[in-house]
Structures are given as C-alpha cells and as structure tokens.
Amino acid sequence: MKVLVTGGAGFMGSQVVRELLGRGHEVLVLDRLTYAGRREHLAGLDCRLVVGDVRDRAAVARVLPGCEAVVHMAAESHVTRSLDDPDGFLGTNIEGTRVVLDAAARAGVPRFVHVSTDEVFGSVPEGVFCRPDAPLRPGNPYAASKVGAEALVHAWRHSFGYPAAIVRCTNNYGPRQHPEKAVPCWTLAALDGGPVPVDGRGEAVRDWLHVEDFARGLALAVERFRPAATWHFAGQQHRRNRDMAGLVARLAGGDGVRLAFRAERRGQDMRYALDDDATRRELGWAPRVPLEDGLRATVAWYREHRELWS
Ligand SMILES: NC(=O)c1ccc[n+]([C@@H]2O[C@H](COP(=O)([O-])OP(=O)(O)OC[C@H]3O[C@@H](n4cnc5c(N)ncnc54)[C@H](O)[C@@H]3O)[C@@H](O)[C@H]2O)c1
C-alpha cells in the first residue's frame, strides 16, 4: 500500500514509517520539520520526505495522488507549550486536520487513520478506564485541539461518508523523542548526574507504551482498516510520575541521582487511562515491550545520541 504519513519525521511518526516500510508498504512523509521533526529521524530509510505544512492546501494536494492510505500524525504535541501559546496548537492540530481530511476525501483516498490521544478524556479517577465512547473532557489547550480534530473526523465521516478511523494511545516513550518530553528530559538530566526535574509532587499517573508497540498497532489499523472505527492502544503500565522518574534516574544515572520537585504544571490532569480491550480483541494486538526493558533500551539510545540534543 502507498501510505502518506503526516508528521512522519517526528518521534512516533518516524517509528510508524519504520514499521510500515518493514511490512512492505511504500511511504511518503509530509512534515514541516518543526523543532520536533528531524531529517535524521528518517536517515537510511527508503521513504520520500516532502517538507511542507499540513495547513497548506496546495502542498497537501500535491502529495496525495496515488496514496491508498493517510496516517495523520502531524501535530504540535507538547502540553506545556500549549499553555503558553495555544495559537499554534489550534492552527496545526485543528485547521491542519481539516485541510488534510478534506483534501484526502476529495482525492478519494480510501483509508484515513487519525492519531489522537488519551488526553481527550481529561483526568479520570482511579479505577476508571475510558472506552472509545466515553465523554471527551479535555483539560488543556493541547487536548482541546485534539478533541477539535476528532470532531472534524466525525463530521467528515457523518456528512460526507468519508472512511476515517481514529486511533488513541497512551504516553509513548522510546528513541527520537524531543527532550522537552518527560522520559528524555529525565534521561538526559540523569545522564548528566541529575537532579531530575519532576512537576509538582510527581503524583500524576500516566500509562506508558513503547513506541514500537504503538507503531505495530497503528500498522494493523491501516492494514485491517474499518471506517468509523475508534481504536485504543494502551500500555497498561501505569506509573506515578515520581516513580517513573525514579526508575529512569536509576537506569540512566545510578542510585545517587536525586529528583527535584518543581511547580506543578497548570491544570495538571492527574490520571489518564484507556480501556483497550476491544482493540486487543479485534486486531489481536498487545504490547510486547515490558516497561523496564523498554526504558533501559531508551536510555541506551540517548546515551549514544547525546550529540543530537546538545
Ligand atoms: N507522544 C505521545 O506520547 C503521544 C500520545 C498520544 C498521541 N500522540 C499524538 O501522536 C502524534 C505524534 O506525536 P509525537 O509525540 O510523535 O509528536 P512530535 O512533536 O515528536 O512530532 C510531530 C511531528 O509533526 C510535525 N509537524 C508539526 N506541525 C506541522 C505542520 N503544521 N505541518 C506538517 N508537519 C508538522 C513536526 O515537524 C514533527 O515531525 C501527534 O498527533 C500527537 O498528538 C502522541
């Protein structure tokens, strides 16, 4: 299949490209190469990178001919940045999604897979796991922009009968993630001997999924595509941030590295959790990478690629 991956030079996108190529698909990447997207992430891969903006109708229309699937991942993705400057998030994540959706529908691309997040549900209490039809209650501008994007996917399905699916996943970790995000931030701090910065008292709970497991799930969503599907991919490896930071600190720097608690993120969502039972049943998917093994490999990757982030 010829697949267009928007945002394919980013952290998760570049792993999705690897997975799709490994399964014999042809891949074309459309990416603006913001601070989070890098050519190096695609080095040595047999795919074409077109540098362009998903908000640019003409640029999007140029890359669609011949594509049999679109995986739409391009986004502004860092919650803290969205608190300081929501505009770029609404532009890329909502308007960009509208442009890509509309262009793909007009070009008749028969599979559209939109990548979304567990954050669309907002903070959920202990014991609650969100099924695909749970109410959306975004708690920050990034999450709100992802809800807006999902709303457009629903509208294009409903009004125009466009075959589009939504994939939501929990926090990904692994190689090639920008150090503004938690795991690489903690890793690089610990490799330097610490301290490792943690928001608030580190009580927020996140569910961690290795990016290779996500990419395999995403490829299945493309191959076993079902219009109007909503698939959840979860690691079911839930950790308080202070525990996760402590684990990363130990793996990267040894027992002597200390955590440094700083101001809590404004509007911090205390817990995200997805129910992914239906996806596991339908796609026969389950994560394979145990958290500590995945983190050890991630730490090793950052140790070997420190020059990328200096
Ligand atoms: N990282 C996570 O844990 C996580 C969890 C759930 C969902 N998601 C979603 O997965 C997708 C990928 O996330 P990521 O962590 O790889 O993000 P990332 O920030 O590493 O990568 C985003 C990519 O999109 C590109 N991009 C940004 N604006 C663009 C624009 N206007 N036009 C074209 N390209 C543009 C960037 O250059 C970059 O390559 C996003 O849609 C995000 O919302 C991420």
XYZ file of C-alpha atoms and ligand atoms in Angstrom:
354
model
C 0.000 0.000 0.000
C 1.229 3.556 -0.625
C 0.809 5.436 2.661
C 1.152 9.159 3.369
C 2.349 9.793 6.940
C 1.967 13.397 8.061
C 4.345 14.263 10.888
C 6.478 11.271 9.870
C 9.740 12.992 10.857
C 8.649 13.274 14.490
C 9.097 10.876 17.391
C 6.190 8.495 16.809
C 5.858 9.240 13.095
C 9.398 8.084 12.344
C 8.741 4.795 14.151
C 5.481 4.353 12.228
C 7.421 4.914 8.991
C 9.918 2.214 10.031
C 7.110 -0.205 10.850
C 5.221 0.406 7.592
C 8.372 0.054 5.472
C 9.254 -3.152 7.336
C 5.847 -4.553 6.396
C 6.426 -3.837 2.714
C 4.429 -0.620 2.314
C 5.562 2.400 0.321
C 5.774 5.510 2.494
C 5.657 9.207 1.731
C 6.180 11.686 4.574
C 4.782 15.220 4.743
C 6.387 17.155 7.581
C 7.109 20.811 8.289
C 10.256 19.882 10.239
C 9.466 21.965 13.296
C 11.828 21.759 16.285
C 10.376 18.248 16.974
C 10.771 16.823 13.468
C 14.198 15.997 12.081
C 15.557 14.599 8.842
C 17.943 12.464 10.937
C 14.946 10.549 12.279
C 14.413 9.134 8.788
C 18.092 8.665 7.879
C 18.732 5.493 5.920
C 15.038 4.754 5.387
C 13.675 4.099 1.914
C 10.932 6.740 2.022
C 10.399 10.171 0.468
C 10.225 13.227 2.722
C 8.321 16.244 1.424
C 8.853 19.309 3.602
C 5.529 21.095 3.866
C 2.798 22.290 6.190
C -0.446 20.374 6.740
C -2.250 23.741 6.761
C -1.125 24.360 3.187
C -3.865 23.042 0.885
C -1.712 23.060 -2.229
C 1.158 21.220 -0.509
C -1.216 18.562 0.814
C -2.990 18.145 -2.533
C 0.366 17.626 -4.276
C 1.341 14.611 -2.142
C -1.979 12.741 -2.198
C -2.201 11.326 -5.750
C -1.699 7.567 -5.699
C -1.962 7.271 -1.906
C -4.099 4.394 -0.643
C -3.986 5.472 2.996
C -3.293 8.573 5.039
C -1.920 8.360 8.571
C -2.405 11.816 10.046
C 0.008 12.408 12.921
C 1.387 15.910 12.322
C 0.683 17.970 15.400
C 2.008 20.350 17.950
C 2.325 17.854 20.771
C 3.724 19.371 23.967
C 1.138 20.253 26.629
C 3.330 22.793 28.447
C 3.916 24.753 25.225
C 0.164 24.757 24.592
C -0.368 26.565 27.903
C 1.977 29.377 26.875
C 1.000 29.618 23.197
C -2.256 27.879 22.243
C -2.495 29.509 18.787
C -0.056 27.209 17.013
C -1.838 24.203 18.500
C -5.240 25.233 17.222
C -3.736 26.061 13.817
C -1.825 22.844 13.195
C -3.975 20.410 15.150
C -7.436 21.617 14.131
C -7.047 23.573 10.899
C -4.289 21.222 9.717
C -6.551 18.233 10.309
C -9.382 19.894 8.393
C -7.106 20.579 5.421
C -5.687 17.031 5.316
C -9.103 15.399 5.838
C -10.786 17.492 3.187
C -8.010 17.024 0.648
C -7.899 13.250 1.276
C -11.678 12.984 0.914
C -11.639 14.988 -2.318
C -8.788 12.859 -3.679
C -10.754 9.715 -2.800
C -8.073 8.209 -0.533
C -9.934 5.150 0.805
C -8.315 4.907 4.287
C -7.756 7.782 6.710
C -6.272 6.999 10.122
C -6.233 9.930 12.514
C -3.890 9.722 15.505
C -5.280 11.089 18.757
C -4.546 10.773 22.448
C -5.803 9.541 25.816
C -5.732 13.199 26.882
C -9.039 13.879 25.080
C -10.858 12.332 28.072
C -9.212 14.634 30.590
C -8.329 13.471 34.069
C -10.145 10.306 35.210
C -10.377 8.907 38.741
C -8.529 5.834 39.950
C -10.298 2.687 38.745
C -11.818 4.327 35.621
C -10.631 3.204 32.179
C -12.091 5.123 29.216
C -13.793 3.147 26.499
C -13.860 4.621 22.991
C -17.328 6.152 23.503
C -16.596 7.810 26.880
C -17.264 11.581 27.078
C -14.462 13.890 25.966
C -13.415 16.442 28.609
C -10.069 17.954 27.578
C -8.149 19.628 30.377
C -5.579 21.724 28.487
C -5.271 23.552 25.134
C -3.347 20.686 23.524
C -6.027 18.162 24.498
C -8.767 20.585 23.390
C -7.115 20.900 19.984
C -7.050 17.109 19.667
C -10.754 16.967 20.557
C -11.385 19.586 17.868
C -9.504 17.446 15.362
C -11.514 14.354 16.334
C -14.730 16.348 15.914
C -13.735 17.135 12.342
C -13.062 13.450 11.642
C -16.555 12.631 12.953
C -18.075 15.376 10.799
C -16.338 14.218 7.632
C -17.477 10.645 8.324
C -21.036 11.675 9.033
C -21.607 14.404 6.430
C -19.558 13.072 3.545
C -19.378 9.359 4.353
C -15.588 9.619 4.354
C -13.930 6.391 5.581
C -11.888 7.607 8.533
C -10.777 5.881 11.727
C -9.438 7.299 14.985
C -6.565 5.811 16.952
C -5.959 6.959 20.528
C -2.960 5.922 22.551
C -1.357 6.445 25.924
C 2.034 8.091 26.612
C 4.635 6.778 24.211
C 8.307 6.515 25.104
C 11.349 5.354 23.131
C 14.104 6.737 20.906
C 13.947 10.033 18.949
C 11.609 11.892 21.301
C 12.347 15.571 21.867
C 13.878 16.234 25.318
C 11.088 18.614 26.281
C 9.045 15.437 26.961
C 9.265 13.628 30.270
C 11.277 10.463 29.598
C 14.068 12.059 27.508
C 14.160 15.060 29.858
C 14.636 12.764 32.863
C 17.101 10.574 30.975
C 19.367 13.403 29.845
C 19.271 15.018 33.303
C 20.213 11.712 34.942
C 22.996 11.045 32.404
C 24.420 14.423 33.498
C 24.277 13.294 37.128
C 20.939 14.965 37.985
C 18.902 16.389 39.517
C 15.879 15.045 37.603
C 13.035 17.606 37.427
C 9.519 16.421 38.288
C 6.335 18.520 38.143
C 4.550 19.023 41.467
C 4.999 16.103 43.842
C 5.009 13.710 40.881
C 1.611 12.310 41.821
C 0.136 12.418 38.283
C -0.327 8.944 36.790
C 0.453 8.128 33.170
C 0.251 4.867 31.218
C 3.443 4.064 29.276
C 3.544 2.383 25.867
C 6.744 1.702 23.941
C 6.677 3.463 20.573
C 7.444 0.196 18.724
C 4.304 -1.357 20.208
C 2.294 1.691 19.181
C 3.693 1.622 15.631
C 2.788 -2.059 15.239
C -0.746 -1.292 16.375
C -1.012 1.640 14.016
C 0.140 -0.506 11.088
C -2.567 -3.031 11.953
C -5.120 -0.206 11.982
C -4.039 0.717 8.446
C -3.992 -2.853 7.164
C -7.206 -4.007 8.876
C -8.850 -0.626 8.361
C -12.503 -0.270 9.293
C -14.281 3.027 8.511
C -15.573 4.787 11.632
C -13.509 2.578 13.949
C -12.047 4.068 17.120
C -9.128 2.002 18.384
C -7.405 2.410 21.759
C -3.776 1.373 22.254
C -2.641 1.303 25.871
C 0.478 0.022 27.578
C -1.441 -0.808 30.775
C 1.785 0.101 32.550
C 0.510 2.861 34.832
C 3.035 4.728 36.979
C 3.050 7.841 39.126
C 5.435 10.367 37.559
C 7.701 10.300 40.615
C 8.047 6.511 40.335
C 8.687 6.660 36.600
C 11.240 9.465 37.017
C 12.920 7.492 39.792
C 13.168 4.419 37.580
C 14.610 6.415 34.668
C 17.036 8.170 37.036
C 18.293 4.857 38.379
C 18.674 3.292 34.903
C 20.443 6.345 33.471
C 22.460 7.622 36.388
C 22.512 5.084 39.180
C 21.167 5.226 42.712
C 22.808 8.546 43.582
C 20.686 10.688 41.241
C 18.042 12.699 43.097
C 14.656 14.030 41.938
C 13.987 17.788 42.130
C 10.332 18.703 42.566
C 9.273 21.938 40.863
C 5.994 23.829 40.448
C 3.074 21.697 39.292
C 2.007 22.139 35.658
C -1.010 24.464 35.414
C -4.219 22.444 35.084
C -2.346 19.167 35.551
C -4.516 16.161 34.683
C -3.851 13.665 37.468
C -4.628 10.450 35.639
C -5.276 9.196 32.109
C -6.344 5.617 31.407
C -7.715 3.838 28.333
C -9.744 0.648 28.113
C -8.228 -1.060 25.056
C -9.875 -4.485 25.387
C -11.916 -4.110 22.183
C -8.820 -3.198 20.150
C -6.857 -6.127 21.548
C -9.690 -8.474 20.599
C -10.326 -7.029 17.142
C -6.730 -6.530 15.989
C -5.064 -9.278 18.018
C -2.697 -6.614 19.341
C -0.963 -6.446 22.705
C 2.151 -4.561 23.757
C 5.307 -6.672 23.828
C 7.868 -4.395 25.469
C 7.960 -4.571 29.288
C 8.466 -1.112 30.780
C 11.853 -1.614 32.393
C 13.315 -3.307 29.269
C 11.977 -0.529 27.051
C 13.350 2.160 29.333
C 16.758 0.507 29.504
C 16.938 0.475 25.684
C 15.702 4.078 25.539
C 18.349 5.235 27.998
C 21.000 3.432 25.927
C 19.774 5.212 22.793
C 20.005 8.649 24.427
C 23.437 7.818 25.803
C 24.580 7.005 22.255
C 22.874 10.009 20.631
C 23.587 12.807 23.083
C 25.098 14.933 20.303
C 21.642 15.179 18.641
C 20.313 17.163 21.602
C 23.347 19.222 22.576
N 3.942 11.379 22.269
C 2.899 10.800 22.859
O 3.044 10.186 23.928
C 1.530 10.850 22.202
C 0.484 10.170 22.839
C -0.778 10.165 22.219
C -0.945 10.774 20.990
N 0.092 11.448 20.386
C -0.145 12.047 19.070
O 0.714 11.373 18.163
C 1.145 12.255 17.121
C 2.663 12.273 17.074
O 3.169 12.700 18.331
P 4.741 12.820 18.580
O 4.960 12.668 20.029
O 5.471 11.969 17.630
O 4.970 14.357 18.216
P 6.273 15.118 17.741
O 6.106 16.516 18.257
O 7.511 14.355 18.072
O 6.155 15.117 16.143
C 5.223 15.891 15.453
C 5.676 15.988 14.013
O 4.719 16.801 13.303
C 5.429 17.749 12.532
N 4.579 18.938 12.375
C 4.195 19.802 13.331
N 3.438 20.786 12.810
C 3.322 20.506 11.486
C 2.652 21.139 10.414
N 1.946 22.267 10.584
N 2.728 20.572 9.184
C 3.447 19.436 8.987
N 4.114 18.816 9.958
C 4.058 19.343 11.192
C 6.696 18.024 13.314
O 7.729 18.576 12.490
C 7.040 16.655 13.853
O 7.813 15.917 12.936
C 0.509 13.601 17.450
O -0.671 13.724 16.697
C 0.195 13.515 18.936
O -0.889 14.350 19.267
C 1.334 11.498 20.982
